[in-house]
Amino acid sequence: MSERDIRLLRCFASVFPELSPEEIRIVSSQSNGHWDSLSTVTLTALVQEEFNIEIEPEVVPELDSFEAFRAYLQKSDSCRSERL
Amino acid sequence: MKLIEALEVMKRAASEVAGLRIFLACGFTPLHLQTFLSAELLVSTPRKRPEIESGLFGDLVGNIERFEPRGIENLVVVIEWSDIDLRLAARSGGGWRVSQMASIIDSAHESIARLERAIAGASVQIPTVVCTPSLPLPPMFTTPRTEESPPEAQLRCALASFVEHLSQQPGLRVVNTQYLDELSPLAGRYDLKSDLTSGFPYTLQHASAVGKVLADLIRPRAPKKGLITDLDDTLWAGILGDDGAEGISWDLEHKSQMHGLYQQVLGSLGSSGVLIGVASKNDPSAVKSAFEENNLLLTQKDIFPFETHWSRKSESVTRILKTWNISADSVLFIDDSPMEVAEVQTVFPDMECIVFPKSDYQAIWELLGHLRDSFGKSAQTEEDLLRTASIRQAEIWRELENSSENLADDFLKAAESHIVFHTSEPVDQRAFELVNKTNQFNLNGKRFSEREWRNLLSDPEVFLLAVSYKDKFGSLGVIAVIMGRMYAGKVNVNSWVMSCRAFSRRIEYQCLQYILDAFGADEIAFDYAATPRNTPLRKFLTTLLGSPPVPGIRLTKDQFLTKVPRLFHLVEENAHV
């Protein structure tokens, strides 16, 4: 597991304290009844703070699972590397 | 604190029982502010998990007006410009035309007046904390941002007047905007994207700062009571023994103004009731001359006691603590010598000991701010202003206590003592403070939150007596508080405390005499409980009862009358019991 995944896992664990790391890796708004709009806003704020990035509001509805956040961060990293 | 840290603090406390219910009234979505506030409260009191309720989005004043304090411990009000007039918010499209400015100012005045009424009304019922607008005003004015515009100034002026009124209300604490400015620079506070997308206008960093300040005001830590300072290279620049009284300084001319500032702050603290003592390795006569011959900003009258000799500093500190009769954790020790500081710290691990940073201007400035934080309190009482004088008097009384009974009688009679029994009000800060800080003459050590105290006193069966004392040596102000119930002809005393400054004057006997007479009671029941520190109270009850007290003890009028010594106080009643 990459360092980025570990940090993302920590963000999710603070919003969904009842989930194990294994459960977090497959969690989505569909599979978890506790995932509501407040969870999305909190997760977005946490990820922005933790990774020092700005997530555009139009992207937020697509960030509906751990995997979606992970993919977003990966893409964001690639874009940053290309710019450099 | 970062948001993830705040959430983790809350996660760790999830299994704790909810112990503090707070109503957070704000016009925006409280979101992360609620998280930071909870986490900061948990950091200060880990085992008391807060439960924060909030009202309707966009209706701050309505939320306060509708608020009912049932079961809630604190009301927290966070105001933003949008609550003053909706047109001051980025989310609204109300218009910023020049022609609308007068209407915005008028409406702001009306909203502020309504908010003031609502907050003042709520704060009578429940301890209230208020944070006034902390976000910048929107770019709606016609001058460049470098130049203040009249409408902008009018809005700030209306707000300043509002803050002034609120800060004078008992039971209400207002966030100091200057302090918030230090924690959270203005340019980093507003998150436009978050405001427009989720209705939460603060950056995380600002939400964290506001949460911290609010938590500090909800749970203010107990202020320290005394400060012990060194003299050489601390209270003044120079070594008295080497340089002589004319060689020490604390002014601009000698580039030692920082010592003068330190003296000024100590003078300010002393005048507000903080005890100031001196522990210095010096010749006592030289110190006396230095104070008499020089025009120090801190005078001899501000200081009691002086411990000036060549013994260890910890011995001086021990004697000062004994004179003040307070514990080491209520005292701050300041000395320029790291070795002296270490020696005192070793003997008193609970005391905060600080090395005076004599050549570091910025560090001294920060130390002065730290002193304000350590000793500051919401309100000064009359008793605060009398404290040093009454401790000087206590020395005389302590000596008297060891004299023969006849001599004591003569002295007490000649003291022209005067006791007044007042019916106290729930918002009487002195009574509340005395009950919550007295350890030695304390019936059971029970402490109360402001909310518990007010609830208790709203019961018509409950009485609260504040006892003030003066004699020819001076006034001690309110020195005792008795709280109890009167029902079916019986008196039950639930709380009884008396300041140690008032010992040896037989005031405790007069308190019981008053209760028996005023209530026409034949017996008093006490909610007594032994605590690690209430030995003086225990000894007093043992004298009356003939054996050590136990929980639920009762004292009959006959028992009292056989033991009461002669009382010489002139008693005045300002109570209706």
XYZ file of C-alpha atoms in Angstrom:
661
model
C 0.000 0.000 0.000
C 1.397 3.393 -0.978
C 1.926 6.240 1.456
C -0.829 8.136 -0.347
C -3.272 5.248 0.238
C -2.354 5.108 3.928
C -3.073 8.828 4.329
C -6.353 8.484 2.431
C -7.283 5.517 4.619
C -6.704 7.675 7.701
C -9.051 10.347 6.303
C -11.772 7.756 5.724
C -11.212 6.165 9.133
C -11.848 9.481 10.866
C -15.181 9.901 9.060
C -16.244 6.241 9.269
C -14.732 5.096 12.582
C -16.876 1.944 12.584
C -15.211 0.527 9.439
C -12.096 -1.659 9.381
C -9.285 -0.813 6.909
C -10.443 -3.693 4.699
C -14.004 -2.361 4.670
C -12.811 1.171 3.937
C -10.993 0.032 0.814
C -14.314 -1.089 -0.722
C -16.636 1.477 0.805
C -18.916 3.633 -1.357
C -21.919 5.866 -0.815
C -24.035 3.037 -2.247
C -22.718 0.332 0.074
C -22.618 2.366 3.281
C -25.794 3.787 4.791
C -23.819 6.211 6.966
C -22.323 7.925 3.925
C -24.436 11.070 3.534
C -23.874 14.557 2.135
C -22.162 15.610 5.376
C -19.699 12.720 4.992
C -18.910 13.870 1.459
C -18.305 17.483 2.544
C -16.128 16.325 5.458
C -14.160 13.845 3.343
C -13.572 16.483 0.689
C -12.339 19.001 3.266
C -10.107 16.365 4.889
C -8.544 15.257 1.616
C -7.955 18.856 0.525
C -6.245 19.600 3.829
C -4.274 16.361 4.002
C -3.011 16.438 0.397
C -2.893 20.233 0.038
C -5.058 20.212 -3.075
C -8.190 22.000 -4.271
C -11.060 19.770 -5.347
C -13.372 21.525 -7.783
C -17.040 21.533 -6.705
C -18.190 19.899 -9.954
C -15.969 16.876 -9.270
C -17.290 16.290 -5.746
C -20.446 14.303 -6.739
C -18.198 11.786 -8.543
C -16.151 11.171 -5.390
C -18.543 8.592 -4.019
C -16.171 5.802 -2.947
C -12.726 5.174 -1.518
C -11.660 3.989 -4.923
C -12.972 7.190 -6.576
C -10.970 9.358 -4.165
C -7.922 7.170 -4.731
C -8.227 7.485 -8.500
C -8.744 11.244 -8.219
C -5.586 11.635 -6.144
C -3.628 9.464 -8.556
C -4.805 11.571 -11.505
C -4.084 14.760 -9.606
C -0.538 13.537 -8.874
C 0.036 12.641 -12.538
C -1.149 16.083 -13.688
C 1.150 17.730 -11.179
C 4.133 15.616 -12.368
C 3.393 16.525 -15.980
C 3.289 20.212 -15.124
C 6.650 19.885 -13.418
C -5.570 21.638 15.045
C -6.149 19.967 11.679
C -9.575 18.632 10.790
C -8.344 15.034 10.801
C -6.889 15.508 14.282
C -10.190 16.962 15.488
C -12.112 13.993 14.108
C -9.655 11.588 15.713
C -10.024 13.297 19.100
C -13.788 12.862 18.765
C -13.381 9.251 17.667
C -11.366 8.434 20.790
C -14.084 9.959 22.987
C -16.982 8.265 21.217
C -17.452 5.758 24.043
C -17.577 8.437 26.755
C -20.949 9.435 28.146
C -22.224 12.771 26.853
C -21.452 15.211 29.642
C -21.831 18.688 28.217
C -24.759 19.874 26.124
C -24.167 23.025 24.136
C -26.429 24.953 21.818
C -24.457 26.481 18.952
C -26.437 29.315 17.410
C -25.112 30.525 14.091
C -26.672 31.642 10.828
C -24.488 29.409 8.646
C -24.081 25.640 8.489
C -21.931 24.903 11.561
C -20.189 21.930 9.865
C -16.457 21.931 10.707
C -16.794 24.635 13.388
C -18.915 22.173 15.347
C -16.222 19.506 14.882
C -13.392 21.784 16.030
C -15.391 23.084 18.989
C -16.165 19.525 20.148
C -12.547 18.464 19.753
C -11.158 21.482 21.621
C -13.580 20.898 24.488
C -12.506 17.257 24.607
C -8.843 18.254 24.714
C -9.476 20.407 27.800
C -11.842 17.921 29.474
C -11.351 14.473 27.945
C -13.980 12.583 29.936
C -16.851 14.978 29.291
C -18.012 14.382 25.718
C -19.799 17.442 24.344
C -23.091 17.195 22.529
C -23.626 20.192 20.282
C -27.050 21.121 18.992
C -27.672 23.811 16.412
C -30.688 25.659 15.093
C -32.069 26.623 11.705
C -29.745 27.649 8.895
C -29.987 31.381 8.108
C -31.946 32.424 11.190
C -29.452 33.308 13.908
C -31.559 35.738 15.897
C -34.630 33.484 15.619
C -32.553 30.570 16.922
C -31.574 32.606 19.976
C -35.089 33.943 20.551
C -36.586 30.446 20.336
C -33.844 28.881 22.433
C -34.957 27.041 25.566
C -32.152 26.177 27.946
C -33.587 22.853 29.190
C -30.649 20.544 29.849
C -28.239 22.809 27.947
C -25.097 23.942 29.796
C -23.918 26.729 27.497
C -25.217 28.862 24.667
C -22.631 29.696 22.013
C -23.500 32.439 19.512
C -21.366 32.881 16.408
C -22.347 35.977 14.440
C -21.311 36.876 10.906
C -22.008 39.952 8.787
C -24.695 38.003 6.927
C -26.641 37.846 10.217
C -26.445 41.633 10.520
C -27.836 42.108 7.017
C -28.249 39.382 4.444
C -26.960 41.734 1.746
C -23.538 41.582 3.441
C -23.258 37.915 2.439
C -21.680 36.603 -0.757
C -24.461 34.012 -1.025
C -27.217 36.589 -1.400
C -27.888 38.743 -4.426
C -29.405 41.650 -2.541
C -27.392 44.345 -4.307
C -24.500 46.577 -3.346
C -25.525 49.786 -5.097
C -24.502 53.073 -3.556
C -28.196 53.910 -3.180
C -28.653 50.823 -0.968
C -25.968 51.661 1.580
C -28.196 53.774 3.825
C -30.758 50.990 3.945
C -28.058 48.421 4.781
C -26.756 50.599 7.629
C -30.279 51.142 9.013
C -31.070 47.464 8.841
C -27.723 46.626 10.492
C -28.581 48.856 13.438
C -31.974 47.166 13.804
C -30.492 43.660 13.579
C -27.796 44.468 16.106
C -30.362 45.867 18.544
C -32.502 42.742 18.146
C -29.491 40.465 18.555
C -28.433 42.363 21.654
C -31.866 41.940 23.242
C -31.993 38.244 22.371
C -28.475 37.500 23.636
C -28.888 39.541 26.819
C -32.172 37.728 27.519
C -30.625 34.297 26.990
C -27.528 35.069 29.038
C -29.658 35.716 32.110
C -30.769 32.075 31.927
C -27.610 30.337 30.791
C -23.853 31.016 30.519
C -23.348 32.446 27.051
C -20.333 32.885 24.806
C -20.442 35.215 21.782
C -18.155 35.501 18.777
C -18.853 38.657 16.767
C -18.240 38.807 12.971
C -14.735 37.605 12.210
C -14.882 37.526 8.400
C -13.926 40.501 6.237
C -16.724 42.633 4.847
C -17.397 41.929 1.144
C -15.927 44.253 -1.543
C -19.127 46.319 -1.730
C -17.794 49.786 -0.932
C -16.708 52.487 -3.367
C -13.329 53.395 -1.874
C -10.246 51.279 -2.663
C -9.585 48.617 -0.031
C -6.763 50.704 1.398
C -9.224 53.444 2.356
C -11.991 53.183 4.940
C -15.384 54.182 3.526
C -18.037 55.897 5.687
C -20.589 53.053 5.470
C -17.892 50.524 6.344
C -16.878 52.636 9.347
C -20.528 52.938 10.395
C -20.920 49.164 10.350
C -17.781 48.645 12.426
C -18.856 51.384 14.829
C -22.268 49.749 15.340
C -20.510 46.445 15.969
C -18.030 47.967 18.419
C -20.848 49.483 20.438
C -22.650 46.113 20.446
C -19.490 44.375 21.729
C -19.067 47.005 24.433
C -22.612 46.415 25.701
C -22.304 42.631 25.609
C -18.951 42.583 27.387
C -20.537 44.293 30.387
C -23.256 41.671 30.821
C -22.724 39.247 33.708
C -22.850 35.624 32.591
C -21.714 36.513 29.087
C -18.239 36.207 27.582
C -17.301 37.800 24.277
C -14.430 36.556 22.116
C -11.579 39.081 22.077
C -11.160 39.857 18.379
C -7.577 41.034 18.870
C -6.654 37.624 20.241
C -8.482 35.890 17.399
C -6.534 38.104 14.949
C -3.305 36.719 16.402
C -4.448 33.118 16.034
C -6.021 33.505 12.616
C -4.856 36.263 10.229
C -7.765 38.031 8.505
C -6.639 37.182 4.963
C -6.812 33.449 5.660
C -10.306 33.259 7.146
C -12.843 33.318 4.357
C -13.430 30.313 2.098
C -15.626 31.597 -0.708
C -15.848 28.217 -2.428
C -16.968 26.461 0.724
C -19.410 29.297 1.496
C -21.036 29.082 -1.929
C -21.027 25.296 -2.251
C -21.841 24.157 1.279
C -22.847 27.288 3.237
C -19.804 27.055 5.517
C -17.816 30.299 5.166
C -14.686 29.565 7.220
C -11.387 28.093 6.086
C -10.437 25.074 8.188
C -7.656 27.066 9.820
C -10.094 29.792 10.872
C -12.727 27.296 12.022
C -10.036 25.674 14.167
C -9.045 29.028 15.708
C -12.651 30.041 16.429
C -13.355 26.593 17.908
C -10.350 26.902 20.209
C -11.243 30.381 21.481
C -14.881 29.394 22.030
C -13.822 26.269 23.944
C -11.485 28.369 26.108
C -14.364 30.677 26.989
C -16.810 27.851 27.642
C -14.335 26.152 29.963
C -12.099 28.932 31.268
C -9.236 27.539 33.303
C -8.961 28.689 36.903
C -6.856 31.854 37.089
C -3.671 31.708 39.104
C -3.695 33.676 42.330
C -0.150 34.725 43.096
C 3.139 35.654 41.440
C 6.539 35.411 43.108
C 9.239 37.439 41.440
C 12.963 37.842 41.745
C 14.395 41.390 41.848
C 17.878 41.623 40.253
C 17.803 41.453 36.446
C 14.110 40.647 36.677
C 12.049 43.382 38.351
C 14.860 45.768 37.451
C 18.054 45.656 35.386
C 21.241 45.385 37.418
C 22.449 43.734 40.593
C 21.464 45.728 43.659
C 24.294 44.341 45.811
C 26.931 45.330 43.216
C 25.461 48.407 41.546
C 23.697 49.999 44.520
C 20.215 51.520 44.513
C 21.307 54.203 42.039
C 22.727 51.635 39.636
C 19.560 49.684 38.973
C 17.170 50.774 36.210
C 13.952 50.063 34.315
C 13.683 52.870 31.766
C 14.397 53.918 28.189
C 17.421 55.956 29.165
C 19.233 52.880 30.455
C 17.823 50.602 27.740
C 15.983 48.659 30.420
C 12.390 49.667 29.690
C 11.380 45.993 29.388
C 11.845 45.687 33.159
C 9.632 48.776 33.533
C 6.955 47.079 31.440
C 7.225 44.008 33.652
C 6.757 46.227 36.729
C 3.725 47.877 35.115
C 2.099 44.536 34.400
C 2.775 43.373 37.967
C 1.301 46.643 39.253
C -1.780 46.064 37.135
C -2.098 42.480 38.376
C -1.615 43.556 41.991
C -4.303 46.215 41.664
C -6.718 43.583 40.364
C -6.232 41.266 43.339
C -3.304 39.081 42.262
C -0.887 38.460 45.129
C 2.646 39.652 44.393
C 5.542 38.391 46.508
C 9.282 38.815 46.235
C 11.892 36.079 46.631
C 15.346 37.571 46.235
C 18.845 36.714 47.421
C 19.686 40.165 48.639
C 20.367 42.293 51.672
C 16.904 43.211 53.115
C 17.981 46.747 54.043
C 19.333 47.363 50.540
C 16.041 46.185 49.040
C 14.099 48.435 51.396
C 16.248 51.396 50.362
C 15.900 50.548 46.692
C 12.111 50.692 46.976
C 12.148 53.821 49.128
C 14.737 55.792 47.180
C 13.638 54.882 43.685
C 10.403 55.637 41.968
C 9.603 52.089 40.928
C 6.437 51.423 38.942
C 5.690 48.604 41.387
C 5.650 49.887 44.963
C 6.249 48.227 48.339
C 2.523 48.478 48.999
C 1.822 46.228 46.020
C 4.053 43.470 47.413
C 3.506 41.133 50.337
C 5.539 39.429 51.594
C 9.175 40.228 50.831
C 11.534 37.290 51.291
C 14.966 38.875 50.975
C 17.873 36.921 52.464
C 20.551 34.486 51.303
C 18.739 31.197 51.891
C 17.494 28.930 49.129
C 14.725 30.319 46.920
C 12.535 27.308 47.612
C 12.576 28.222 51.321
C 11.376 31.729 50.459
C 8.659 30.282 48.257
C 7.552 27.914 51.029
C 7.146 30.819 53.445
C 5.306 32.968 50.900
C 2.861 30.142 50.136
C 2.232 29.727 53.863
C 1.538 33.434 54.283
C -0.785 33.494 51.280
C -2.309 30.167 52.301
C -2.646 28.964 48.734
C -1.335 25.936 46.896
C 1.731 25.849 44.657
C -0.280 25.183 41.505
C -2.003 28.589 41.887
C 1.301 30.418 41.777
C 3.775 31.486 39.115
C 7.474 31.911 39.956
C 9.703 34.152 37.819
C 13.474 34.506 38.135
C 16.237 35.343 35.650
C 18.460 32.523 36.910
C 17.766 29.120 35.287
C 19.416 27.497 38.304
C 17.076 29.189 40.812
C 14.101 28.330 38.623
C 15.204 24.695 38.490
C 15.683 24.586 42.271
C 12.169 25.924 42.954
C 10.660 23.700 40.256
C 12.222 20.620 41.884
C 10.680 21.421 45.254
C 7.347 22.546 43.761
C 6.693 20.420 40.675
C 3.116 21.761 40.402
C 4.224 25.387 40.284
C 4.737 27.085 36.933
C 8.308 28.387 37.051
C 9.569 30.709 34.319
C 13.028 32.015 33.485
C 12.772 35.795 32.944
C 14.154 36.281 29.406
C 16.059 39.426 30.354
C 17.746 40.204 27.034
C 15.022 39.018 24.669
C 12.507 41.810 24.032
C 10.049 39.675 22.086
C 10.142 36.900 24.683
C 9.446 39.425 27.478
C 6.504 40.791 25.470
C 5.159 37.253 25.114
C 5.707 36.639 28.836
C 3.583 39.709 29.637
C 0.797 38.315 27.430
C 1.152 34.974 29.188
C 0.734 36.723 32.556
C -2.554 38.245 31.351
C -3.746 34.796 30.273
C -2.641 33.154 33.540
C -4.230 35.664 35.912
C -7.069 37.147 33.854
C -10.664 36.545 34.881
C -14.051 37.617 33.563
C -14.968 39.988 36.362
C -13.216 41.686 39.250
C -14.943 41.576 42.602
C -14.624 43.987 45.502
C -12.814 41.213 47.377
C -10.134 40.959 44.688
C -9.175 44.547 45.396
C -8.915 43.902 49.139
C -6.908 40.703 48.965
C -3.365 41.867 49.679
C -4.477 44.149 52.507
C -6.522 41.390 54.108
C -3.604 38.937 53.939
C -1.476 41.457 55.800
C -4.246 41.643 58.436
C -4.475 37.866 58.612
C -0.966 37.777 60.036
C -2.170 39.818 63.039
C -5.162 37.527 63.523
C -3.074 34.383 63.274
C -0.886 35.583 66.095
C -4.002 36.337 68.111
C -5.289 32.801 67.627
C -2.344 31.492 69.615
C -2.938 33.864 72.515
C -5.033 33.189 75.647
C -8.857 33.281 75.456
C -9.151 36.452 77.532
C -6.644 38.228 75.371
C -8.493 37.017 72.282
C -11.782 38.283 73.698
C -10.260 41.673 74.388
C -8.812 41.892 70.924
C -12.029 40.773 69.215
C -14.067 43.229 71.229
C -11.749 46.083 70.340
C -11.758 45.101 66.656
C -15.182 46.719 66.098
C -16.171 43.950 63.752
C -19.238 44.227 61.598
C -20.928 41.333 59.790
C -23.609 41.703 57.136
C -25.761 38.812 55.920
C -26.961 39.412 52.359
C -29.448 37.454 50.321
C -27.297 36.669 47.330
C -28.406 36.478 43.693
C -27.597 33.564 41.363
C -25.503 35.893 39.190
C -23.450 37.068 42.183
C -20.015 36.276 40.799
C -18.274 36.437 44.176
C -20.582 33.884 45.825
C -20.222 31.509 42.880
C -16.451 31.965 42.809
C -16.064 31.445 46.555
C -18.063 28.203 46.516
C -15.974 26.885 43.640
C -12.529 27.754 44.921
C -12.591 27.399 48.708
C -10.955 24.226 49.976
C -10.262 24.453 53.692
C -13.400 25.744 55.336
C -15.698 23.914 52.957
C -18.569 21.707 54.122
C -18.191 19.059 51.418
C -15.937 20.317 48.602
C -18.821 20.284 46.153
C -18.244 22.386 42.998
C -20.928 23.665 40.630
C -21.061 24.665 36.992
C -22.698 28.031 36.340
C -25.686 26.223 34.937
C -26.074 23.901 37.966
C -25.709 26.854 40.306
C -28.429 28.891 38.604
C -30.762 25.878 38.413
C -30.322 25.145 42.079
C -30.988 28.703 43.136
C -34.155 28.936 41.057
C -35.751 26.505 43.555
C -37.893 28.619 45.943
C -36.956 26.389 48.904
C -33.273 27.170 48.432
C -31.658 30.101 50.209
C -28.273 31.648 49.501
C -26.567 33.863 52.061
C -23.440 35.852 51.361
C -21.599 37.066 54.439
C -19.410 40.162 54.383
C -17.096 41.330 57.123
C -15.216 44.466 58.128
C -13.473 45.704 61.250
C -11.313 48.646 62.222
C -8.401 47.131 60.297
C -10.344 47.215 57.036
C -12.912 45.350 55.003
C -12.635 41.749 53.853
C -15.709 41.978 51.603
C -17.770 38.825 51.065
C -15.908 36.046 52.856
C -18.504 33.313 53.389
C -21.383 31.756 51.510
C -24.074 29.507 52.901
C -26.507 27.724 50.631
C -29.265 25.449 51.888
C -32.921 24.561 52.039
C -35.615 25.536 54.429
C -38.603 23.224 54.506
C -41.099 22.106 57.124
C -39.361 24.197 59.786
C -36.014 22.515 59.196
C -32.810 23.950 57.868
C -30.503 21.852 55.743
C -27.158 23.427 54.841
C -25.939 22.052 51.499
C -22.912 24.249 50.941
C -20.935 26.339 53.365
C -17.619 27.912 52.597
C -15.530 30.577 54.251
C -12.366 32.202 52.986
C -9.245 31.338 54.978
C -8.592 35.086 55.208
C -11.516 35.278 57.638
C -10.358 32.625 60.103
C -9.903 33.409 63.829
C -12.687 35.989 63.966
C -15.496 33.658 65.144
C -17.435 34.462 61.968
C -18.323 30.774 61.581
C -20.090 30.842 64.957
C -21.971 33.971 63.985
C -23.111 32.267 60.762
C -24.726 29.425 62.727
C -26.183 31.838 65.252
C -27.745 33.787 62.396
C -29.245 30.689 60.762
C -30.747 29.474 64.036
C -32.226 32.908 64.794
C -33.322 33.961 61.317
C -35.035 30.673 60.504
C -36.286 30.053 64.027
C -34.738 26.589 63.791
C -33.949 24.208 66.649
C -31.607 22.122 64.586
C -29.386 22.418 61.526
C -28.616 19.440 59.283
C -25.381 19.579 57.279
C -24.488 17.871 53.973
C -21.048 17.234 55.399
C -18.400 15.206 53.593
C -14.727 14.913 54.474
C -12.345 16.043 51.737
C -8.554 15.846 51.648
C -8.381 19.563 52.493
C -11.358 20.564 54.663
C -9.654 19.960 58.032
C -10.460 23.475 59.408
C -14.194 22.878 58.840
C -13.921 19.393 60.348
C -12.169 20.751 63.455
C -14.809 23.442 63.891
C -17.681 20.931 63.736
C -15.781 18.601 66.073
C -15.559 21.435 68.619
C -19.319 21.940 68.464
C -20.359 18.274 68.371
C -17.755 16.858 70.716
C -16.796 14.202 68.167
C -15.674 14.224 64.517
C -18.524 14.922 62.090
C -20.011 12.242 59.849
C -22.165 12.591 56.718
C -25.707 13.709 57.569
C -24.772 15.257 60.932
C -27.179 17.494 62.808
C -26.434 20.225 65.289
C -29.083 21.191 67.808
C -29.529 24.702 69.113
C -28.689 23.489 72.634
C -25.431 21.892 71.455
C -24.511 25.136 69.743
C -25.346 27.344 72.720
C -23.221 25.308 75.110
C -20.139 25.679 72.896
C -20.424 29.105 71.322
C -17.787 31.540 72.638
C -18.558 35.200 73.219
C -19.345 36.983 69.965
C -18.651 40.680 69.577
C -19.747 41.324 66.012
C -22.253 43.951 65.156
C -24.639 42.011 62.927
C -26.582 43.634 60.152
C -29.148 41.888 58.061
C -29.686 42.648 54.436
C -31.408 39.342 53.880
C -35.025 38.255 53.681
C -35.146 34.604 54.671
